[in-house]
């Protein structure tokens, strides 16, 4: 591919499907992405969300790794304040031992949940305040230079699993630049600060042992289909799902009720989240992603393939790869 492209997989559980079928779909998605030359597949940590099956991120990575051979796999991301740095170093050190040279570790500081779920995770409400120190502690475990006397990550020590800072604000940009780490911006759902954050990161970047020059990954939604009409129908189905998930208060909605929800205010919020979305056939997708990469000043794009069915997501993976084979940059 002429634009480095990766996949963000939330392991969605479509209506009427099960967690088992969602996990099987994630395996199929990673295999399709590997077949078509994508760089990596990342899984995001979320909790207490009935339509997302990626809460046990490292377990899902291990399962997918066993059924792929080349593509990089990782977290996009682990919400580090939910965990002790040592635990994450051990988990990803184990993954690196199982799949050498294929594991990434993206780190975020959001809860990935609501306040009640934060309590259930035993997360300190102030734990995000120590995120920079926790990143450094985790990095030291993986490098074999523990900051805690007498404590090593085994597995993990000396693995140097590459770290990425995830963010949707200037905080992550400043931190990634100061630590000399790659920066991944969540513009697929929180687009407002994209350009300012990337500019800040590039301006302030300090080289490190992991990285000698800035490296930006930008998130973007893609709904690729064989016809524009099908892509637009898939977009509307995804908008319904997001509206119900965000504002449905746990209720089940028919399509007609979900459309009313969108009309009553949820639509504006969902549209804002979908500010950056490529929708259409390969022609439209290729043109959009080329323009978005330039606008975002990104070295790599990570795509959330949006469709209401597994078949639709797999088709989107294929068509997007085909689109970028013909994009000139």
CSV table of C-alpha atoms in Angstrom, one decimal:
chain,number,residue,atom,x,y,z
A,1,UNK,CA,0.0,0.0,0.0
A,2,UNK,CA,1.2,3.5,-0.8
A,3,UNK,CA,-0.3,4.9,2.4
A,4,UNK,CA,0.7,2.8,5.5
A,5,UNK,CA,-2.6,1.6,6.7
A,6,UNK,CA,-3.7,-0.3,9.9
A,7,UNK,CA,-6.9,-1.5,11.5
A,8,UNK,CA,-8.5,-0.5,14.8
A,9,UNK,CA,-10.9,-3.4,15.8
A,10,UNK,CA,-13.3,-2.8,18.7
A,11,UNK,CA,-14.5,-6.4,18.4
A,12,UNK,CA,-18.1,-5.2,18.0
A,13,UNK,CA,-21.0,-7.5,18.9
A,14,UNK,CA,-23.7,-6.9,16.3
A,15,UNK,CA,-27.3,-7.2,17.2
A,16,UNK,CA,-28.3,-10.9,17.4
A,17,UNK,CA,-24.7,-12.1,17.6
A,18,UNK,CA,-22.6,-13.4,20.5
A,19,UNK,CA,-19.2,-12.7,22.0
A,20,UNK,CA,-17.9,-15.9,20.5
A,21,UNK,CA,-19.0,-14.8,17.0
A,22,UNK,CA,-17.5,-11.4,17.6
A,23,UNK,CA,-14.1,-13.0,18.5
A,24,UNK,CA,-14.3,-15.2,15.4
A,25,UNK,CA,-15.0,-12.1,13.4
A,26,UNK,CA,-11.9,-10.4,14.8
A,27,UNK,CA,-9.8,-13.3,13.7
A,28,UNK,CA,-11.2,-13.1,10.2
A,29,UNK,CA,-10.7,-9.4,10.1
A,30,UNK,CA,-7.0,-9.7,11.1
A,31,UNK,CA,-6.5,-12.5,8.6
A,32,UNK,CA,-8.0,-10.3,5.8
A,33,UNK,CA,-5.9,-7.3,6.9
A,34,UNK,CA,-2.8,-9.5,6.8
A,35,UNK,CA,-3.7,-10.8,3.4
A,36,UNK,CA,-4.0,-7.2,2.0
A,37,UNK,CA,-0.9,-5.7,3.4
A,38,UNK,CA,-2.1,-3.7,6.4
A,39,UNK,CA,0.6,-2.8,8.9
A,40,UNK,CA,-1.1,-3.7,12.2
A,41,UNK,CA,-4.3,-4.5,14.0
A,42,UNK,CA,-5.0,-2.8,17.3
A,43,UNK,CA,-7.7,-3.6,19.9
A,44,UNK,CA,-9.1,-1.0,22.4
A,45,UNK,CA,-9.8,-1.6,26.0
A,46,UNK,CA,-13.4,-0.9,26.9
A,47,UNK,CA,-15.5,-2.1,29.8
A,48,UNK,CA,-19.2,-2.5,30.6
A,49,UNK,CA,-20.2,-2.0,27.0
A,50,UNK,CA,-22.7,-4.6,25.7
A,51,UNK,CA,-21.7,-4.1,22.0
A,52,UNK,CA,-17.9,-4.3,22.5
A,53,UNK,CA,-15.9,-7.5,23.2
A,54,UNK,CA,-12.3,-6.2,23.5
A,55,UNK,CA,-12.2,-5.6,27.3
A,56,UNK,CA,-9.5,-8.4,27.9
A,57,UNK,CA,-7.2,-6.9,25.2
A,58,UNK,CA,-4.1,-9.0,25.8
A,59,UNK,CA,-6.2,-12.2,25.7
A,60,UNK,CA,-7.7,-11.2,22.4
A,61,UNK,CA,-4.3,-10.4,21.0
A,62,UNK,CA,-3.0,-13.8,22.0
A,63,UNK,CA,-5.9,-15.6,20.3
A,64,UNK,CA,-5.6,-13.6,17.0
A,65,UNK,CA,-1.8,-14.0,17.1
A,66,UNK,CA,-2.1,-17.8,17.0
A,67,UNK,CA,-4.2,-17.5,13.8
A,68,UNK,CA,-2.1,-15.0,11.9
A,69,UNK,CA,1.6,-15.1,10.9
A,70,UNK,CA,3.0,-11.6,10.0
A,71,UNK,CA,0.8,-8.7,10.8
A,72,UNK,CA,1.6,-6.7,13.9
A,73,UNK,CA,-0.9,-6.9,16.8
A,74,UNK,CA,-1.4,-4.6,19.7
A,75,UNK,CA,-3.4,-2.5,22.0
A,76,UNK,CA,-4.9,0.7,20.8
A,77,UNK,CA,-5.0,1.0,23.6
A,78,UNK,CA,-4.5,-0.3,27.1
A,79,UNK,CA,-6.0,2.2,29.6
A,80,UNK,CA,-2.9,2.2,31.8
A,81,UNK,CA,-4.6,3.9,34.9
A,82,UNK,CA,-6.8,0.8,35.1
A,83,UNK,CA,-3.7,-1.4,35.7
A,84,UNK,CA,-0.4,-1.7,37.6
A,85,UNK,CA,2.4,-1.1,35.1
A,86,UNK,CA,4.1,-4.3,36.2
A,87,UNK,CA,1.0,-6.3,35.2
A,88,UNK,CA,0.9,-4.8,31.7
A,89,UNK,CA,4.7,-5.4,31.3
A,90,UNK,CA,4.2,-9.0,32.1
A,91,UNK,CA,1.2,-9.4,29.8
A,92,UNK,CA,2.8,-7.8,26.8
A,93,UNK,CA,6.2,-9.4,27.6
A,94,UNK,CA,4.4,-12.7,27.4
A,95,UNK,CA,2.8,-11.8,24.1
A,96,UNK,CA,6.2,-10.7,22.7
A,97,UNK,CA,7.7,-14.0,23.7
A,98,UNK,CA,4.8,-15.8,21.9
A,99,UNK,CA,5.0,-13.6,18.8
A,100,UNK,CA,8.4,-12.0,18.6
A,101,UNK,CA,8.6,-8.7,16.7
A,102,UNK,CA,4.8,-8.5,16.2
A,103,UNK,CA,3.5,-6.8,19.3
A,104,UNK,CA,2.7,-3.1,19.9
A,105,UNK,CA,1.6,-1.5,23.1
A,106,UNK,CA,-0.5,1.7,22.8
A,107,UNK,CA,-1.3,3.5,26.1
A,108,UNK,CA,-4.2,5.8,27.0
A,109,UNK,CA,-5.2,7.5,30.2
A,110,UNK,CA,-9.0,7.5,29.9
A,111,UNK,CA,-11.1,5.1,31.9
A,112,UNK,CA,-12.6,3.3,29.0
A,113,UNK,CA,-15.8,3.1,31.1
A,114,UNK,CA,-18.2,5.0,33.4
A,115,UNK,CA,-17.8,5.9,37.1
A,116,UNK,CA,-19.5,2.8,38.4
A,117,UNK,CA,-17.2,0.6,36.2
A,118,UNK,CA,-14.2,2.5,37.5
A,119,UNK,CA,-15.2,1.5,41.0
A,120,UNK,CA,-15.7,-2.1,39.8
A,121,UNK,CA,-12.1,-2.0,38.4
A,122,UNK,CA,-10.9,-0.7,41.7
A,123,UNK,CA,-9.5,2.3,39.8
A,124,UNK,CA,-8.5,5.3,41.9
A,125,UNK,CA,-10.4,8.3,40.5
A,126,UNK,CA,-7.1,10.3,40.5
A,127,UNK,CA,-5.0,7.5,38.8
A,128,UNK,CA,-4.9,9.4,35.5
A,129,UNK,CA,-2.8,12.1,37.3
A,130,UNK,CA,0.2,9.7,37.4
A,131,UNK,CA,-0.1,8.5,33.8
A,132,UNK,CA,3.3,10.0,32.8
A,133,UNK,CA,5.1,8.3,35.7
A,134,UNK,CA,3.3,5.0,35.0
A,135,UNK,CA,4.4,5.1,31.4
A,136,UNK,CA,8.0,5.6,32.4
A,137,UNK,CA,7.7,2.7,35.0
A,138,UNK,CA,6.2,0.4,32.3
A,139,UNK,CA,8.9,1.4,29.8
A,140,UNK,CA,11.6,0.6,32.3
A,141,UNK,CA,10.2,-2.8,33.0
A,142,UNK,CA,10.2,-3.6,29.3
A,143,UNK,CA,13.7,-2.3,28.9
A,144,UNK,CA,15.1,-4.3,31.8
A,145,UNK,CA,15.9,-1.2,33.8
A,146,UNK,CA,13.3,-1.4,36.6
A,147,UNK,CA,12.5,1.7,38.6
A,148,UNK,CA,11.3,-0.4,41.5
A,149,UNK,CA,14.3,-1.9,43.3
A,150,UNK,CA,14.4,-5.7,43.2
A,151,UNK,CA,11.3,-6.0,40.9
A,152,UNK,CA,11.5,-7.2,37.3
A,153,UNK,CA,8.8,-8.0,34.7
A,154,UNK,CA,9.2,-11.7,33.9
A,155,UNK,CA,8.2,-12.2,31.1
A,156,UNK,CA,8.8,-8.7,29.7
A,157,UNK,CA,12.3,-7.7,31.0
A,158,UNK,CA,14.4,-6.7,28.0
A,159,UNK,CA,11.6,-7.3,25.4
A,160,UNK,CA,11.5,-3.5,24.5
A,161,UNK,CA,7.9,-3.9,23.2
A,162,UNK,CA,7.4,-0.6,21.4
A,163,UNK,CA,5.2,1.9,23.2
A,164,UNK,CA,2.7,4.4,21.6
A,165,UNK,CA,1.0,7.2,23.3
A,166,UNK,CA,-2.7,7.5,22.4
A,167,UNK,CA,-4.6,10.7,22.8
A,168,UNK,CA,-7.4,13.1,21.7
A,169,UNK,CA,-6.0,16.3,23.3
A,170,UNK,CA,-2.8,18.2,23.6
A,171,UNK,CA,-1.9,16.3,26.8
A,172,UNK,CA,-0.9,13.2,24.9
A,173,UNK,CA,0.9,15.2,22.3
A,174,UNK,CA,3.1,16.9,24.8
A,175,UNK,CA,3.8,13.6,26.6
A,176,UNK,CA,4.6,11.6,23.4
A,177,UNK,CA,6.9,14.4,22.3
A,178,UNK,CA,8.7,14.6,25.6
A,179,UNK,CA,9.3,10.9,25.8
A,180,UNK,CA,10.2,10.5,22.1
A,181,UNK,CA,7.4,8.0,21.5
A,182,UNK,CA,5.0,7.6,18.5
A,183,UNK,CA,1.7,9.4,18.8
A,184,UNK,CA,-1.7,8.0,17.8
A,185,UNK,CA,-4.6,10.5,17.7
A,186,UNK,CA,-8.1,9.2,18.1
A,187,UNK,CA,-9.6,11.3,15.3
A,188,UNK,CA,-12.0,8.5,14.4
A,189,UNK,CA,-14.2,9.5,17.4
A,190,UNK,CA,-12.7,12.7,19.0
A,191,UNK,CA,-11.6,14.9,16.0
A,192,UNK,CA,-11.6,18.4,17.4
A,193,UNK,CA,-7.9,18.8,18.4
A,194,UNK,CA,-6.4,16.7,15.6
A,195,UNK,CA,-4.4,19.3,13.7
A,196,UNK,CA,-3.3,21.3,16.8
A,197,UNK,CA,-2.2,18.1,18.6
A,198,UNK,CA,-0.2,16.8,15.7
A,199,UNK,CA,1.5,20.2,15.2
A,200,UNK,CA,2.4,20.3,18.9
A,201,UNK,CA,3.8,16.8,18.9
A,202,UNK,CA,6.0,17.4,15.8
A,203,UNK,CA,7.2,20.8,17.1
A,204,UNK,CA,8.2,19.5,20.6
A,205,UNK,CA,9.4,16.0,19.7
A,206,UNK,CA,12.6,14.8,21.4
A,207,UNK,CA,14.5,11.8,19.9
A,208,UNK,CA,14.7,8.7,22.1
A,209,UNK,CA,16.1,5.2,22.1
A,210,UNK,CA,12.9,3.9,20.5
A,211,UNK,CA,12.3,6.7,17.9
A,212,UNK,CA,14.6,9.2,16.3
A,213,UNK,CA,11.9,11.3,14.5
A,214,UNK,CA,8.2,12.0,15.1
A,215,UNK,CA,5.7,9.4,14.0
A,216,UNK,CA,2.0,10.1,13.8
A,217,UNK,CA,-0.9,7.6,13.4
A,218,UNK,CA,-4.3,9.2,12.8
A,219,UNK,CA,-7.6,7.4,13.3
A,220,UNK,CA,-10.3,7.6,10.6
A,221,UNK,CA,-13.6,5.9,9.9
A,222,UNK,CA,-14.0,4.0,6.7
A,223,UNK,CA,-17.2,2.5,5.2
A,224,UNK,CA,-16.2,1.0,1.9
A,225,UNK,CA,-18.7,-0.9,-0.2
A,226,UNK,CA,-19.3,-2.0,-3.7
A,227,UNK,CA,-21.8,0.8,-4.3
A,228,UNK,CA,-22.3,4.2,-2.9
A,229,UNK,CA,-25.8,3.3,-1.9
A,230,UNK,CA,-24.7,0.3,0.1
A,231,UNK,CA,-22.0,2.4,1.8
A,232,UNK,CA,-24.6,5.0,2.8
A,233,UNK,CA,-26.9,2.3,4.1
A,234,UNK,CA,-24.1,0.9,6.2
A,235,UNK,CA,-23.3,4.4,7.5
A,236,UNK,CA,-26.9,4.9,8.6
A,237,UNK,CA,-26.9,1.5,10.4
A,238,UNK,CA,-23.7,2.4,12.2
A,239,UNK,CA,-25.1,5.8,13.2
A,240,UNK,CA,-28.2,4.1,14.7
A,241,UNK,CA,-26.0,1.7,16.7
A,242,UNK,CA,-23.8,4.5,18.0
A,243,UNK,CA,-26.9,6.6,19.0
A,244,UNK,CA,-28.5,3.8,20.9
A,245,UNK,CA,-25.2,2.9,22.6
A,246,UNK,CA,-24.6,6.4,23.7
A,247,UNK,CA,-28.1,7.6,24.5
A,248,UNK,CA,-30.3,4.5,24.6
A,249,UNK,CA,-29.9,3.9,28.4
A,250,UNK,CA,-29.7,0.2,27.9
A,251,UNK,CA,-33.0,-0.1,26.0
A,252,UNK,CA,-33.5,-2.0,22.8
A,253,UNK,CA,-34.6,0.1,19.8
A,254,UNK,CA,-36.1,-0.7,16.4
A,255,UNK,CA,-34.5,1.0,13.4
A,256,UNK,CA,-37.4,3.5,13.3
A,257,UNK,CA,-36.9,4.4,17.0
A,258,UNK,CA,-33.2,4.8,16.5
A,259,UNK,CA,-33.8,7.1,13.6
A,260,UNK,CA,-36.0,9.2,15.9
A,261,UNK,CA,-33.2,9.3,18.5
A,262,UNK,CA,-30.9,10.6,15.8
A,263,UNK,CA,-33.4,13.3,14.8
A,264,UNK,CA,-33.8,14.4,18.5
A,265,UNK,CA,-30.2,15.4,19.1
A,266,UNK,CA,-28.1,12.3,19.1
A,267,UNK,CA,-27.5,12.8,15.4
A,268,UNK,CA,-25.5,15.9,16.0
A,269,UNK,CA,-23.2,14.1,18.5
A,270,UNK,CA,-22.7,11.1,16.3
A,271,UNK,CA,-22.0,13.3,13.2
A,272,UNK,CA,-19.3,15.1,15.2
A,273,UNK,CA,-17.7,11.8,16.1
A,274,UNK,CA,-17.8,10.9,12.4
A,275,UNK,CA,-16.2,14.2,11.3
A,276,UNK,CA,-13.5,12.1,9.6
A,277,UNK,CA,-15.1,9.3,7.6
A,278,UNK,CA,-14.5,7.9,4.2
A,279,UNK,CA,-17.7,6.6,2.8
A,280,UNK,CA,-18.3,5.0,-0.7
A,281,UNK,CA,-16.6,2.9,-3.3
A,282,UNK,CA,-12.9,2.5,-3.7
A,283,UNK,CA,-12.7,5.6,-5.8
A,284,UNK,CA,-14.2,7.8,-3.0
A,285,UNK,CA,-12.3,6.0,-0.3
A,286,UNK,CA,-8.9,6.5,-2.0
A,287,UNK,CA,-9.5,10.2,-2.7
A,288,UNK,CA,-10.7,10.8,0.9
A,289,UNK,CA,-7.8,9.0,2.6
A,290,UNK,CA,-5.2,10.7,0.5
A,291,UNK,CA,-6.7,14.1,1.5
A,292,UNK,CA,-7.1,13.1,5.1
A,293,UNK,CA,-3.5,11.9,5.5
A,294,UNK,CA,-2.3,15.3,4.2
A,295,UNK,CA,-4.7,17.2,6.5
A,296,UNK,CA,-3.7,15.2,9.5
A,297,UNK,CA,0.0,15.3,8.7
A,298,UNK,CA,0.1,11.6,9.5
A,299,UNK,CA,2.7,9.0,8.7
A,300,UNK,CA,0.1,6.2,9.0
A,301,UNK,CA,-3.6,5.9,9.1
A,302,UNK,CA,-5.5,3.5,11.4
A,303,UNK,CA,-8.9,2.7,10.1
A,304,UNK,CA,-12.0,1.8,12.1
A,305,UNK,CA,-13.9,-0.2,9.4
A,306,UNK,CA,-17.6,0.5,10.2
A,307,UNK,CA,-20.4,-1.7,9.0
A,308,UNK,CA,-23.3,-3.5,10.7
A,309,UNK,CA,-22.2,-7.0,9.7
A,310,UNK,CA,-18.9,-8.9,9.7
A,311,UNK,CA,-19.2,-9.4,6.0
A,312,UNK,CA,-19.5,-5.7,5.5
A,313,UNK,CA,-16.4,-5.0,7.6
A,314,UNK,CA,-14.4,-7.6,5.8
A,315,UNK,CA,-15.5,-6.2,2.4
A,316,UNK,CA,-14.5,-2.7,3.6
A,317,UNK,CA,-11.0,-4.0,4.5
A,318,UNK,CA,-10.6,-5.5,1.0
A,319,UNK,CA,-12.0,-2.5,-0.9
A,320,UNK,CA,-9.9,0.0,1.1
A,321,UNK,CA,-6.7,-1.9,0.3
A,322,UNK,CA,-7.6,-1.9,-3.4
A,323,UNK,CA,-8.3,1.8,-3.3
A,324,UNK,CA,-4.9,2.6,-1.8
A,325,UNK,CA,-3.1,0.5,-4.4
A,326,UNK,CA,-3.9,3.2,-6.8
A,327,UNK,CA,-3.4,6.3,-4.6
A,328,UNK,CA,-0.4,8.5,-5.4
A,329,UNK,CA,1.2,10.4,-2.6
